[in-house]
Tab-separated table of C-alpha atoms in Angstrom:
chain	number	residue	atom	x	y	z
A	1	UNK	CA	0.000	0.000	0.000
A	2	UNK	CA	2.789	2.445	0.946
A	3	UNK	CA	4.664	1.731	-2.297
A	4	UNK	CA	1.513	2.645	-4.234
A	5	UNK	CA	1.318	5.901	-2.265
A	6	UNK	CA	4.956	6.739	-3.108
A	7	UNK	CA	4.348	5.994	-6.783
A	8	UNK	CA	1.302	8.273	-6.758
A	9	UNK	CA	3.288	11.093	-5.104
A	10	UNK	CA	6.041	10.905	-7.721
A	11	UNK	CA	3.470	10.786	-10.535
A	12	UNK	CA	1.770	13.952	-9.272
A	13	UNK	CA	5.119	15.738	-8.867
A	14	UNK	CA	6.166	14.703	-12.397
A	15	UNK	CA	2.917	16.054	-13.858
A	16	UNK	CA	3.359	19.352	-11.993
A	17	UNK	CA	6.892	19.805	-13.378
A	18	UNK	CA	5.803	19.009	-16.940
A	19	UNK	CA	2.770	21.300	-16.721
A	20	UNK	CA	4.798	24.138	-15.261
A	21	UNK	CA	7.495	23.824	-17.932
A	22	UNK	CA	5.068	24.360	-20.810
A	23	UNK	CA	3.471	27.513	-19.420
A	24	UNK	CA	4.250	30.371	-21.789
A	25	UNK	CA	5.580	33.597	-20.294
A	26	UNK	CA	5.644	37.066	-21.807
A	27	UNK	CA	9.060	38.661	-22.089
A	28	UNK	CA	9.337	41.999	-20.349
A	29	UNK	CA	12.304	44.271	-19.896
A	30	UNK	CA	13.033	44.559	-16.180
A	31	UNK	CA	16.055	46.375	-14.883
A	32	UNK	CA	17.657	43.805	-12.610
A	33	UNK	CA	20.198	44.788	-9.945
A	34	UNK	CA	23.808	43.719	-10.465
A	35	UNK	CA	23.446	41.337	-7.508
A	36	UNK	CA	20.477	39.820	-5.729
A	37	UNK	CA	19.222	42.137	-3.017
A	38	UNK	CA	17.281	41.215	0.109
A	39	UNK	CA	14.713	43.635	1.435
A	40	UNK	CA	14.540	44.288	5.160
A	41	UNK	CA	12.404	41.608	6.829
A	42	UNK	CA	8.888	42.489	7.909
A	43	UNK	CA	7.089	41.098	10.944
A	44	UNK	CA	3.676	39.471	10.841
A	45	UNK	CA	1.185	37.721	13.113
A	46	UNK	CA	-1.220	35.052	11.830
A	47	UNK	CA	-4.204	33.718	13.755
A	48	UNK	CA	-5.616	30.633	11.997
A	49	UNK	CA	-8.419	28.143	12.529
A	50	UNK	CA	-8.577	24.784	10.729
A	51	UNK	CA	-11.784	22.782	10.761
A	52	UNK	CA	-12.206	19.219	9.528
A	53	UNK	CA	-15.940	18.557	9.811
A	54	UNK	CA	-17.084	15.049	8.929
A	55	UNK	CA	-20.148	15.078	6.674
A	56	UNK	CA	-20.147	11.473	5.462
A	57	UNK	CA	-18.395	8.150	5.565
A	58	UNK	CA	-15.683	9.348	3.177
A	59	UNK	CA	-16.359	13.094	2.925
A	60	UNK	CA	-15.411	16.005	5.172
A	61	UNK	CA	-15.766	19.784	5.019
A	62	UNK	CA	-12.411	21.597	5.166
A	63	UNK	CA	-13.203	24.999	6.739
A	64	UNK	CA	-10.339	27.441	7.315
A	65	UNK	CA	-10.344	31.062	8.471
A	66	UNK	CA	-7.128	33.071	8.738
A	67	UNK	CA	-6.514	36.572	10.107
A	68	UNK	CA	-3.114	37.914	9.068
A	69	UNK	CA	-1.561	41.081	10.483
A	70	UNK	CA	1.478	42.955	9.148
A	71	UNK	CA	3.726	45.550	10.749
A	72	UNK	CA	3.331	49.272	10.101
A	73	UNK	CA	5.486	52.222	11.081
A	74	UNK	CA	3.032	53.114	13.826
A	75	UNK	CA	2.855	49.545	15.172
A	76	UNK	CA	6.145	47.776	14.353
A	77	UNK	CA	5.328	44.179	15.313
A	78	UNK	CA	1.655	43.282	14.952
A	79	UNK	CA	0.670	46.265	12.828
A	80	UNK	CA	-2.643	46.226	11.002
A	81	UNK	CA	-4.808	43.596	9.357
A	82	UNK	CA	-3.265	42.578	6.041
A	83	UNK	CA	-5.424	39.696	4.812
A	84	UNK	CA	-8.511	37.760	5.841
A	85	UNK	CA	-8.808	34.260	4.384
A	86	UNK	CA	-11.908	32.165	3.942
A	87	UNK	CA	-10.706	28.849	2.517
A	88	UNK	CA	-13.204	26.024	2.131
A	89	UNK	CA	-13.264	22.682	0.341
A	90	UNK	CA	-14.880	19.278	0.244
A	91	UNK	CA	-12.395	16.560	1.160
A	92	UNK	CA	-12.372	12.867	0.324
A	93	UNK	CA	-10.796	10.231	2.585
A	94	UNK	CA	-9.102	7.701	0.315
A	95	UNK	CA	-7.524	5.777	3.181
A	96	UNK	CA	-6.401	6.272	6.751
A	97	UNK	CA	-3.254	8.052	5.530
A	98	UNK	CA	-4.368	9.678	2.252
A	99	UNK	CA	-6.952	12.400	1.608
A	100	UNK	CA	-7.783	14.906	-1.132
A	101	UNK	CA	-9.585	18.284	-1.152
A	102	UNK	CA	-11.141	20.606	-3.740
A	103	UNK	CA	-12.630	24.027	-3.070
A	104	UNK	CA	-12.410	27.813	-3.283
A	105	UNK	CA	-10.869	30.756	-1.471
A	106	UNK	CA	-12.002	34.334	-0.935
A	107	UNK	CA	-9.114	36.432	0.370
A	108	UNK	CA	-9.652	40.056	1.359
A	109	UNK	CA	-6.446	42.080	0.900
A	110	UNK	CA	-5.914	45.301	2.872
A	111	UNK	CA	-3.498	48.011	1.757
A	112	UNK	CA	-0.770	48.162	4.434
A	113	UNK	CA	1.173	50.962	2.705
A	114	UNK	CA	0.536	53.992	4.915
A	115	UNK	CA	1.671	56.396	2.168
A	116	UNK	CA	-0.543	54.904	-0.523
A	117	UNK	CA	-3.467	56.859	-1.977
A	118	UNK	CA	-4.905	53.800	-3.739
A	119	UNK	CA	-7.809	51.653	-2.600
A	120	UNK	CA	-7.735	50.215	0.897
A	121	UNK	CA	-9.385	46.846	0.198
A	122	UNK	CA	-9.501	44.476	-2.790
A	123	UNK	CA	-10.755	40.868	-3.068
A	124	UNK	CA	-8.748	37.915	-4.365
A	125	UNK	CA	-10.262	34.695	-5.725
A	126	UNK	CA	-8.763	31.208	-5.827
A	127	UNK	CA	-9.604	27.626	-6.718
A	128	UNK	CA	-7.465	25.087	-4.874
A	129	UNK	CA	-6.965	21.350	-4.729
A	130	UNK	CA	-4.799	19.426	-2.306
A	131	UNK	CA	-3.293	15.955	-1.936
A	132	UNK	CA	-2.010	14.908	1.489
A	133	UNK	CA	-0.150	11.779	2.507
A	134	UNK	CA	0.695	10.752	6.074
A	135	UNK	CA	3.324	8.183	7.061
A	136	UNK	CA	4.138	6.911	10.568
A	137	UNK	CA	7.802	6.987	11.577
A	138	UNK	CA	8.431	5.422	14.976
A	139	UNK	CA	6.356	7.599	17.361
A	140	UNK	CA	6.117	10.535	14.915
A	141	UNK	CA	3.982	11.269	11.857
A	142	UNK	CA	5.399	12.548	8.564
A	143	UNK	CA	3.198	14.542	6.172
A	144	UNK	CA	3.633	15.307	2.483
A	145	UNK	CA	1.234	17.899	1.113
A	146	UNK	CA	0.830	18.985	-2.507
A	147	UNK	CA	-1.434	21.994	-2.984
A	148	UNK	CA	-2.228	23.649	-6.331
A	149	UNK	CA	-3.933	27.043	-6.454
A	150	UNK	CA	-5.375	28.978	-9.379
A	151	UNK	CA	-5.600	32.615	-8.325
A	152	UNK	CA	-6.978	35.880	-9.652
A	153	UNK	CA	-5.379	38.980	-8.082
A	154	UNK	CA	-5.428	42.722	-8.688
A	155	UNK	CA	-3.468	45.656	-7.316
A	156	UNK	CA	-4.841	48.426	-5.127
A	157	UNK	CA	-4.825	50.863	-8.045
A	158	UNK	CA	-8.265	51.947	-9.150
A	159	UNK	CA	-9.684	49.936	-12.089
A	160	UNK	CA	-6.658	47.621	-12.184
A	161	UNK	CA	-7.149	44.384	-14.099
A	162	UNK	CA	-7.095	40.926	-12.583
A	163	UNK	CA	-3.944	38.847	-13.101
A	164	UNK	CA	-4.178	35.054	-13.331
A	165	UNK	CA	-1.426	32.909	-11.835
A	166	UNK	CA	-0.931	29.315	-10.714
A	167	UNK	CA	0.750	28.391	-7.440
A	168	UNK	CA	2.534	25.061	-7.005
A	169	UNK	CA	3.090	24.199	-3.346
A	170	UNK	CA	4.888	21.301	-1.681
A	171	UNK	CA	5.102	20.981	2.100
A	172	UNK	CA	7.043	18.514	4.231
A	173	UNK	CA	6.036	18.348	7.867
A	174	UNK	CA	6.737	16.173	10.893
A	175	UNK	CA	4.872	15.890	14.206
A	176	UNK	CA	6.962	14.476	17.049
A	177	UNK	CA	5.381	13.802	20.484
A	178	UNK	CA	7.376	15.151	23.428
A	179	UNK	CA	5.764	13.638	26.532
A	180	UNK	CA	4.252	10.471	25.119
A	181	UNK	CA	5.116	7.589	22.822
A	182	UNK	CA	2.413	8.594	20.347
A	183	UNK	CA	0.242	11.535	19.287
A	184	UNK	CA	-2.769	11.327	21.616
A	185	UNK	CA	-4.753	13.641	23.943
A	186	UNK	CA	-2.745	15.430	26.649
A	187	UNK	CA	0.371	15.273	24.456
A	188	UNK	CA	2.737	18.122	23.614
A	189	UNK	CA	4.493	17.906	20.250
A	190	UNK	CA	7.014	19.758	18.103
A	191	UNK	CA	6.459	20.148	14.378
A	192	UNK	CA	9.264	21.262	12.001
A	193	UNK	CA	7.960	22.225	8.572
A	194	UNK	CA	9.293	23.363	5.201
A	195	UNK	CA	7.172	24.542	2.277
A	196	UNK	CA	8.218	25.681	-1.199
A	197	UNK	CA	5.733	27.801	-3.176
A	198	UNK	CA	6.347	28.302	-6.894
A	199	UNK	CA	4.240	30.357	-9.310
A	200	UNK	CA	3.662	30.484	-13.054
A	201	UNK	CA	1.629	32.473	-15.558
A	202	UNK	CA	1.994	35.000	-18.375
A	203	UNK	CA	2.646	37.800	-15.890
A	204	UNK	CA	5.360	35.834	-14.056
A	205	UNK	CA	8.637	36.827	-15.722
A	206	UNK	CA	11.800	35.687	-13.956
A	207	UNK	CA	10.224	35.346	-10.492
A	208	UNK	CA	8.888	31.769	-10.218
A	209	UNK	CA	9.900	31.316	-6.559
A	210	UNK	CA	7.153	33.065	-4.632
A	211	UNK	CA	7.948	31.823	-1.144
A	212	UNK	CA	10.106	29.443	0.869
A	213	UNK	CA	8.706	28.942	4.368
A	214	UNK	CA	10.613	27.381	7.268
A	215	UNK	CA	8.602	26.890	10.458
A	216	UNK	CA	8.891	25.321	13.877
A	217	UNK	CA	5.641	24.816	15.772
A	218	UNK	CA	4.837	23.616	19.281
A	219	UNK	CA	1.391	22.160	19.873
A	220	UNK	CA	-0.855	20.560	22.462
A	221	UNK	CA	-3.502	17.924	21.694
A	222	UNK	CA	-6.268	18.817	24.155
A	223	UNK	CA	-8.835	16.240	23.014
A	224	UNK	CA	-9.252	13.947	19.991
A	225	UNK	CA	-11.197	16.837	18.393
A	226	UNK	CA	-9.222	19.908	19.507
A	227	UNK	CA	-5.559	20.941	19.165
A	228	UNK	CA	-3.763	24.227	19.814
A	229	UNK	CA	-0.381	25.233	18.377
A	230	UNK	CA	1.941	28.208	18.005
A	231	UNK	CA	5.165	28.692	16.097
A	232	UNK	CA	7.614	30.995	14.350
A	233	UNK	CA	8.108	31.069	10.581
A	234	UNK	CA	10.867	32.593	8.468
A	235	UNK	CA	10.047	33.123	4.800
A	236	UNK	CA	11.698	34.572	1.722
A	237	UNK	CA	10.739	34.835	-1.936
A	238	UNK	CA	11.302	36.787	-5.120
A	239	UNK	CA	9.585	40.111	-5.611
A	240	UNK	CA	6.847	39.744	-8.221
A	241	UNK	CA	7.772	42.898	-10.163
A	242	UNK	CA	11.564	42.469	-10.040
A	243	UNK	CA	13.124	39.024	-9.660
A	244	UNK	CA	16.415	40.489	-8.434
A	245	UNK	CA	14.872	41.522	-5.126
A	246	UNK	CA	13.916	39.095	-2.364
A	247	UNK	CA	11.366	39.849	0.333
A	248	UNK	CA	11.709	38.413	3.829
A	249	UNK	CA	9.392	38.014	6.811
A	250	UNK	CA	9.278	36.698	10.364
A	251	UNK	CA	5.793	35.464	11.241
A	252	UNK	CA	4.395	34.439	14.605
A	253	UNK	CA	1.569	31.946	14.012
A	254	UNK	CA	-1.247	30.769	16.276
A	255	UNK	CA	-3.409	27.783	15.261
A	256	UNK	CA	-6.535	26.052	16.448
A	257	UNK	CA	-7.482	22.688	14.898
A	258	UNK	CA	-10.981	21.338	15.465
A	259	UNK	CA	-12.678	18.292	13.977
A	260	UNK	CA	-16.299	17.811	15.076
A	261	UNK	CA	-18.104	14.643	14.015
A	262	UNK	CA	-21.862	14.664	14.484
A	263	UNK	CA	-22.574	11.297	12.855
A	264	UNK	CA	-23.742	8.259	14.750
A	265	UNK	CA	-20.966	6.179	16.304
A	266	UNK	CA	-21.722	3.129	14.175
A	267	UNK	CA	-21.061	5.146	10.996
A	268	UNK	CA	-17.655	6.480	12.047
A	269	UNK	CA	-14.388	5.362	10.495
A	270	UNK	CA	-11.259	4.759	12.592
A	271	UNK	CA	-9.033	7.738	13.393
A	272	UNK	CA	-7.575	9.395	10.287
A	273	UNK	CA	-4.639	11.739	9.906
A	274	UNK	CA	-6.112	14.944	8.497
A	275	UNK	CA	-4.115	17.670	10.268
A	276	UNK	CA	-2.320	20.160	8.030
């Protein structure tokens, strides 16, 4: 069974590489710096909720809400609200260690530039699908997550047109129990994580690496249906308008994972590994 899962993972990765390689890009003249330059890092705070709500024997509702704050000159650390995410999908449980999701995202973007005279708020639309694989390793769990997003964005300038881009995301994550031999209620855990986010599209010229995220999270499993976690993330990626510049950020993240199941006991499947 696990060999079939590995074969499926490599097949999906191969298809992503082939698809990404054939995307045509428009050539634009951009004045690149003589050397790569890193912008000063910004600070952010994310407060996220992740819901996995069982709605059938094999189906679940993936309900996520994120509040993301970004520093300003007036408030250096937390700053002001930068984005509000509403990400939802219908998920399918293929097996105890494999699940898929398909859904949409409405992201509200707020203009954090205090000197800007453009609009303060613009919406962003996405369609996303995800493939997650979990593998036990001694007392820990290892997760591989492939997420593909099709996004429509626009700038804060008045009457700006929407830009279409694809995002290709791969995340590797581990969950290691600290005070128990397995991940169960009343257990503290540490979770190192690395995610690479690439982008493609006609408007993407020379800046395919959107983000590289490195995170360490500490969590507590309160009950089988409720987990709390917090962690620190460092990220860097190419500037969309000029590939020679790299943006950086330090982000403090707070998470709540909940997974209610209102079905009758006789209809429930054994425990599945859905956390992301």
